[in-house]
Amino acid sequence: MERRRGKSAKERKEERKQEERRNQQIIIAIVVAVVVVFGGVIFAVNSVPAEVVIPDDISRYDNYITSTTDEGFPLLGNPDAPVTVREFSSFSCPGCLAFHESATFDTLLQLTAQGVINFVYVPLNTGSVSNPEGASRTALCAGEQGQFWQMHDVLFEWQETYGSSAFQDGRLRTGVSELGMDTGQFTSCFNSSTTNTVIAAALAEGAGYATPTIEVNGVALSDTSLATVEQAINNQLSGSEVFEPGIIVGADADTEPADTDTEAVEETAEPEMTEEAEATEEMETEEDASSEEDAEAESTEEASDDS
């Protein structure tokens, strides 16, 4: 019988190299699989629909006039109001949440409805809650569908309710759906060049500002207290302005227009009353003149009889 020839050293070396390559390929495949699975878990956690709380009072903005500034910042109220108040803020900033819940903010909403001011929100990315830019983008894209201010209140509510997990992707997208927005349009807007431009403009405008910071007609205030803000607004008014409301006139709204409008209505009614009074007075004068003529005629007739 023919004896089986043993493998040469070269062949055995080649086999070992092939084995090593197979082992490396197996290790790489395992690592890739782990990364894919881990990444999928992270994506699932961030994208899965999350619990959302929608505040009951977001309808308070329904009758306000809304628009945007030239930079794309959301503007509430009459764009031609004599005073512009800008808030440099972040949805992730605890101090901004405190301002949002303050008497100062409530007063600004009232002045906006009356047409004394218009109110602009400049979105920054400060604060301790994760994903502040995602929150800003969500609000801006809600604004593209007419719901910036509603989402503005929702995001601050979430900061208070959910803390560091407030702005998970899944929660943001669930909120958009809950507010009845077009999710496809929202997704297109989220990373669009338009939204990128607005975010960049906000960062440039707010460079060096703490949040929240209030500007009144371009002048930054030392604090956000009600007394300071009201004084700054009053300093910008001449006292002779006729304010056009910042809400849709004729709509059912909780906030009434400015008192100046009521005064204007009363002043308009006065001339009608005066004309009526003048007409009555004129008739009375004619009657008096007629009576005097009759009296003179009777006196003349009596004198003739005596003669």
Short mmCIF file of C-alpha atoms in Angstrom, two decimals:
data_model
loop_
_atom_site.label_atom_id
_atom_site.label_comp_id
_atom_site.label_asym_id
_atom_site.label_seq_id
_atom_site.Cartn_x
_atom_site.Cartn_y
_atom_site.Cartn_z
CA MET A 1 0.00 0.00 0.00
CA GLU A 2 1.02 3.56 -0.70
CA ARG A 3 1.79 5.54 2.43
CA ARG A 4 -0.18 8.86 2.86
CA ARG A 5 2.12 11.81 2.42
CA GLY A 6 2.19 14.24 5.39
CA LYS A 7 1.51 17.94 4.96
CA SER A 8 4.45 20.14 4.40
CA ALA A 9 5.34 22.94 6.77
CA LYS A 10 4.24 25.45 4.15
CA GLU A 11 0.80 23.87 3.82
CA ARG A 12 0.33 23.71 7.58
CA LYS A 13 1.29 27.40 7.83
CA GLU A 14 -1.22 28.32 5.13
CA GLU A 15 -3.95 26.37 6.93
CA ARG A 16 -3.22 28.23 10.16
CA LYS A 17 -3.50 31.57 8.32
CA GLN A 18 -6.82 30.55 6.83
CA GLU A 19 -8.05 29.50 10.27
CA GLU A 20 -6.99 32.82 11.73
CA ARG A 21 -8.77 34.71 8.95
CA ARG A 22 -11.95 32.69 9.58
CA ASN A 23 -11.75 33.44 13.29
CA GLN A 24 -11.24 37.14 12.60
CA GLN A 25 -14.20 37.17 10.25
CA ILE A 26 -16.36 35.47 12.89
CA ILE A 27 -15.27 38.01 15.53
CA ILE A 28 -15.99 40.93 13.17
CA ALA A 29 -19.38 39.48 12.32
CA ILE A 30 -20.22 39.15 16.01
CA VAL A 31 -19.09 42.72 16.75
CA VAL A 32 -21.11 44.08 13.82
CA ALA A 33 -24.17 42.14 14.97
CA VAL A 34 -23.83 43.51 18.51
CA VAL A 35 -23.44 47.08 17.22
CA VAL A 36 -26.46 46.71 14.95
CA VAL A 37 -28.58 45.27 17.75
CA PHE A 38 -27.42 47.91 20.24
CA GLY A 39 -28.00 50.69 17.75
CA GLY A 40 -31.42 49.31 17.00
CA VAL A 41 -32.27 49.30 20.69
CA ILE A 42 -31.19 52.95 21.04
CA PHE A 43 -33.18 53.91 17.94
CA ALA A 44 -36.19 52.02 19.22
CA VAL A 45 -35.99 53.70 22.63
CA ASN A 46 -35.71 57.14 21.07
CA SER A 47 -38.31 56.60 18.35
CA VAL A 48 -40.97 54.58 20.09
CA PRO A 49 -44.11 56.61 20.83
CA ALA A 50 -43.76 57.98 24.33
CA GLU A 51 -46.25 59.21 26.89
CA VAL A 52 -47.25 62.83 26.31
CA VAL A 53 -49.16 65.39 28.35
CA ILE A 54 -51.00 68.10 26.41
CA PRO A 55 -51.92 71.13 28.60
CA ASP A 56 -55.58 72.09 28.66
CA ASP A 57 -54.97 75.82 28.15
CA ILE A 58 -53.04 75.81 24.85
CA SER A 59 -56.24 77.04 23.19
CA ARG A 60 -55.51 80.45 24.73
CA TYR A 61 -53.49 81.27 21.61
CA ASP A 62 -56.23 80.36 19.13
CA ASN A 63 -57.42 83.94 18.51
CA TYR A 64 -54.05 85.66 18.45
CA ILE A 65 -52.58 87.02 15.24
CA THR A 66 -49.44 84.96 14.47
CA SER A 67 -46.63 85.48 11.98
CA THR A 68 -42.83 85.39 11.81
CA THR A 69 -40.11 88.02 11.76
CA ASP A 70 -37.75 88.52 8.83
CA GLU A 71 -35.34 86.10 10.57
CA GLY A 72 -38.07 83.47 10.86
CA PHE A 73 -38.65 83.87 14.61
CA PRO A 74 -42.26 83.30 15.76
CA LEU A 75 -44.18 86.54 16.38
CA LEU A 76 -47.38 86.82 18.41
CA GLY A 77 -49.77 89.75 18.03
CA ASN A 78 -50.00 92.77 15.76
CA PRO A 79 -46.74 93.11 13.77
CA ASP A 80 -47.27 96.92 13.73
CA ALA A 81 -47.59 97.31 17.51
CA PRO A 82 -45.49 100.25 18.80
CA VAL A 83 -43.35 98.05 21.07
CA THR A 84 -41.62 94.77 20.23
CA VAL A 85 -40.69 92.51 23.14
CA ARG A 86 -38.29 89.66 22.36
CA GLU A 87 -37.61 86.73 24.67
CA PHE A 88 -34.31 84.87 24.24
CA SER A 89 -35.20 81.50 25.69
CA SER A 90 -34.71 77.74 25.61
CA PHE A 91 -37.22 74.98 26.23
CA SER A 92 -34.48 73.14 28.18
CA CYS A 93 -33.77 76.04 30.54
CA PRO A 94 -35.29 75.83 34.07
CA GLY A 95 -35.18 79.62 34.41
CA CYS A 96 -37.14 79.92 31.14
CA LEU A 97 -39.77 77.55 32.52
CA ALA A 98 -40.07 79.78 35.60
CA PHE A 99 -40.50 82.85 33.38
CA HIS A 100 -43.11 81.04 31.28
CA GLU A 101 -45.14 80.43 34.46
CA SER A 102 -44.65 83.96 35.83
CA ALA A 103 -46.97 86.95 36.12
CA THR A 104 -44.63 88.77 33.74
CA PHE A 105 -45.41 86.38 30.89
CA ASP A 106 -49.15 86.53 31.58
CA THR A 107 -49.01 90.34 31.49
CA LEU A 108 -47.10 90.27 28.20
CA LEU A 109 -49.83 88.08 26.69
CA GLN A 110 -52.47 90.61 27.80
CA LEU A 111 -50.51 93.54 26.36
CA THR A 112 -50.07 91.57 23.15
CA ALA A 113 -53.82 90.98 22.88
CA GLN A 114 -54.43 94.69 23.44
CA GLY A 115 -51.98 95.65 20.71
CA VAL A 116 -49.61 97.55 23.01
CA ILE A 117 -46.77 95.14 22.12
CA ASN A 118 -45.98 92.22 19.89
CA PHE A 119 -44.03 89.31 21.33
CA VAL A 120 -41.19 87.42 19.64
CA TYR A 121 -39.62 84.13 20.76
CA VAL A 122 -35.94 83.61 19.87
CA PRO A 123 -35.08 79.89 20.39
CA LEU A 124 -31.66 79.10 21.92
CA ASN A 125 -30.11 75.80 23.01
CA THR A 126 -29.16 76.43 26.63
CA GLY A 127 -30.34 74.48 29.66
CA SER A 128 -29.90 71.18 31.45
CA VAL A 129 -32.53 69.06 29.65
CA SER A 130 -31.19 66.90 26.82
CA ASN A 131 -31.91 67.71 23.16
CA PRO A 132 -32.71 71.44 23.40
CA GLU A 133 -32.17 71.92 19.68
CA GLY A 134 -34.60 69.11 18.91
CA ALA A 135 -37.19 70.90 21.02
CA SER A 136 -36.55 74.19 19.21
CA ARG A 137 -36.81 72.52 15.81
CA THR A 138 -40.04 70.82 16.85
CA ALA A 139 -41.59 74.14 17.89
CA LEU A 140 -40.45 75.92 14.72
CA CYS A 141 -41.86 73.15 12.51
CA ALA A 142 -45.11 73.21 14.49
CA GLY A 143 -45.16 76.91 13.62
CA GLU A 144 -44.97 76.01 9.94
CA GLN A 145 -48.37 74.38 10.53
CA GLY A 146 -49.69 77.29 12.61
CA GLN A 147 -49.08 75.79 16.05
CA PHE A 148 -45.79 77.22 17.33
CA TRP A 149 -47.29 78.81 20.44
CA GLN A 150 -49.33 75.73 21.30
CA MET A 151 -46.19 73.56 21.02
CA HIS A 152 -44.29 76.24 22.98
CA ASP A 153 -46.58 75.61 25.98
CA VAL A 154 -46.45 71.84 25.48
CA LEU A 155 -42.64 71.74 25.56
CA PHE A 156 -42.42 73.77 28.75
CA GLU A 157 -45.03 71.48 30.31
CA TRP A 158 -42.89 68.47 29.35
CA GLN A 159 -39.77 69.99 30.89
CA GLU A 160 -41.63 70.22 34.18
CA THR A 161 -43.28 66.80 33.87
CA TYR A 162 -40.57 64.56 32.37
CA GLY A 163 -37.32 66.29 33.30
CA SER A 164 -34.22 65.03 31.48
CA SER A 165 -36.22 62.72 29.18
CA ALA A 166 -38.66 65.45 28.13
CA PHE A 167 -37.44 65.80 24.54
CA GLN A 168 -36.86 62.23 23.39
CA ASP A 169 -37.48 61.84 19.68
CA GLY A 170 -40.39 59.50 20.30
CA ARG A 171 -42.09 62.00 22.61
CA LEU A 172 -41.56 64.90 20.21
CA ARG A 173 -43.09 62.97 17.33
CA THR A 174 -45.98 61.74 19.45
CA GLY A 175 -46.69 65.33 20.49
CA VAL A 176 -46.80 66.42 16.86
CA SER A 177 -49.32 63.68 16.13
CA GLU A 178 -51.40 64.48 19.22
CA LEU A 179 -51.70 68.11 18.12
CA GLY A 180 -53.11 66.92 14.80
CA MET A 181 -50.23 68.02 12.59
CA ASP A 182 -49.13 66.48 9.31
CA THR A 183 -46.23 64.23 10.37
CA GLY A 184 -44.80 64.01 6.85
CA GLN A 185 -44.63 67.80 6.56
CA PHE A 186 -43.12 67.98 10.04
CA THR A 187 -40.39 65.47 9.15
CA SER A 188 -39.51 67.40 5.98
CA CYS A 189 -39.27 70.62 7.97
CA PHE A 190 -37.23 69.26 10.88
CA ASN A 191 -33.82 69.18 9.14
CA SER A 192 -34.63 71.54 6.27
CA SER A 193 -32.32 74.36 5.23
CA THR A 194 -35.00 76.85 6.28
CA THR A 195 -35.07 75.52 9.84
CA ASN A 196 -31.27 75.37 9.92
CA THR A 197 -31.14 79.05 8.93
CA VAL A 198 -33.57 80.10 11.68
CA ILE A 199 -31.63 78.14 14.32
CA ALA A 200 -28.36 79.72 13.17
CA ALA A 201 -29.89 83.22 13.20
CA ALA A 202 -31.19 82.69 16.75
CA LEU A 203 -27.76 81.58 17.98
CA ALA A 204 -26.17 84.63 16.34
CA GLU A 205 -28.76 87.04 17.81
CA GLY A 206 -28.52 85.51 21.27
CA ALA A 207 -24.72 85.25 21.47
CA GLY A 208 -23.63 86.31 24.93
CA TYR A 209 -27.15 86.36 26.38
CA ALA A 210 -28.18 84.34 29.40
CA THR A 211 -31.61 82.72 29.21
CA PRO A 212 -34.16 84.03 29.65
CA THR A 213 -33.33 87.56 28.49
CA ILE A 214 -35.97 90.14 27.56
CA GLU A 215 -35.42 92.85 24.98
CA VAL A 216 -37.78 95.83 24.63
CA ASN A 217 -37.43 97.57 21.27
CA GLY A 218 -33.91 96.18 20.97
CA VAL A 219 -32.73 97.06 24.48
CA ALA A 220 -31.87 94.12 26.76
CA LEU A 221 -33.24 94.42 30.30
CA SER A 222 -31.33 93.73 33.49
CA ASP A 223 -33.95 91.27 34.72
CA THR A 224 -37.32 89.78 33.80
CA SER A 225 -39.35 91.04 36.75
CA LEU A 226 -42.79 92.47 36.01
CA ALA A 227 -41.88 95.94 37.31
CA THR A 228 -38.77 96.16 35.12
CA VAL A 229 -40.52 94.92 31.98
CA GLU A 230 -43.57 97.16 32.42
CA GLN A 231 -41.40 100.23 33.04
CA ALA A 232 -39.35 99.52 29.92
CA ILE A 233 -42.53 99.19 27.82
CA ASN A 234 -44.05 102.39 29.23
CA ASN A 235 -40.83 104.27 28.43
CA GLN A 236 -41.33 103.38 24.77
CA LEU A 237 -44.88 104.74 24.61
CA SER A 238 -45.70 108.38 23.86
CA GLY A 239 -49.17 108.24 25.38
CA SER A 240 -50.93 109.14 22.14
CA GLU A 241 -50.93 105.70 20.46
CA VAL A 242 -54.14 104.15 19.19
CA PHE A 243 -53.61 100.41 19.63
CA GLU A 244 -54.84 97.88 17.12
CA PRO A 245 -55.64 94.55 18.85
CA GLY A 246 -53.23 91.64 18.57
CA ILE A 247 -56.13 89.22 18.41
CA ILE A 248 -58.63 88.51 15.64
CA VAL A 249 -61.41 91.03 16.13
CA GLY A 250 -64.83 89.44 16.51
CA ALA A 251 -63.47 86.07 17.60
CA ASP A 252 -64.41 84.64 20.96
CA ALA A 253 -61.41 85.40 23.17
CA ASP A 254 -60.78 85.46 26.87
CA THR A 255 -58.71 88.64 26.59
CA GLU A 256 -60.48 91.88 25.69
CA PRO A 257 -58.96 94.51 23.39
CA ALA A 258 -57.31 97.58 24.84
CA ASP A 259 -59.37 100.20 26.68
CA THR A 260 -58.37 102.73 24.02
CA ASP A 261 -60.62 100.93 21.55
CA THR A 262 -63.61 101.36 23.86
CA GLU A 263 -62.82 105.05 24.23
CA ALA A 264 -62.62 105.37 20.47
CA VAL A 265 -66.06 103.82 20.12
CA GLU A 266 -67.49 106.21 22.70
CA GLU A 267 -65.93 109.21 20.97
CA THR A 268 -67.41 108.12 17.66
CA ALA A 269 -70.88 107.96 19.20
CA GLU A 270 -70.72 111.50 20.64
CA PRO A 271 -71.13 113.44 17.33
CA GLU A 272 -74.38 111.55 16.58
CA MET A 273 -75.82 112.58 19.94
CA THR A 274 -74.68 116.18 19.39
CA GLU A 275 -76.36 116.37 15.96
CA GLU A 276 -79.57 115.06 17.44
CA ALA A 277 -79.39 117.60 20.25
CA GLU A 278 -78.71 120.39 17.74
CA ALA A 279 -81.72 119.37 15.67
CA THR A 280 -83.96 119.39 18.73
CA GLU A 281 -82.59 122.75 19.82
CA GLU A 282 -83.17 124.18 16.33
CA MET A 283 -86.80 123.04 16.36
CA GLU A 284 -87.29 124.59 19.79
CA THR A 285 -85.81 127.88 18.54
CA GLU A 286 -88.15 127.92 15.55
CA GLU A 287 -91.13 127.30 17.81
CA ASP A 288 -90.03 130.10 20.14
CA ALA A 289 -89.63 132.49 17.18
CA SER A 290 -93.09 131.55 15.89
CA SER A 291 -94.62 132.20 19.33
CA GLU A 292 -92.96 135.60 19.50
CA GLU A 293 -94.31 136.55 16.05
CA ASP A 294 -97.83 135.50 17.06
CA ALA A 295 -97.58 137.58 20.23
CA GLU A 296 -96.44 140.65 18.28
CA ALA A 297 -99.28 140.22 15.80
CA GLU A 298 -101.86 140.03 18.58
CA SER A 299 -100.38 143.13 20.25
CA THR A 300 -100.58 145.10 16.99
CA GLU A 301 -104.18 144.01 16.43
CA GLU A 302 -105.19 145.12 19.92
CA ALA A 303 -103.56 148.50 19.39
CA SER A 304 -105.54 149.00 16.16
CA ASP A 305 -108.81 148.17 17.90
CA ASP A 306 -108.12 150.76 20.61
CA SER A 307 -107.55 153.45 18.02
#
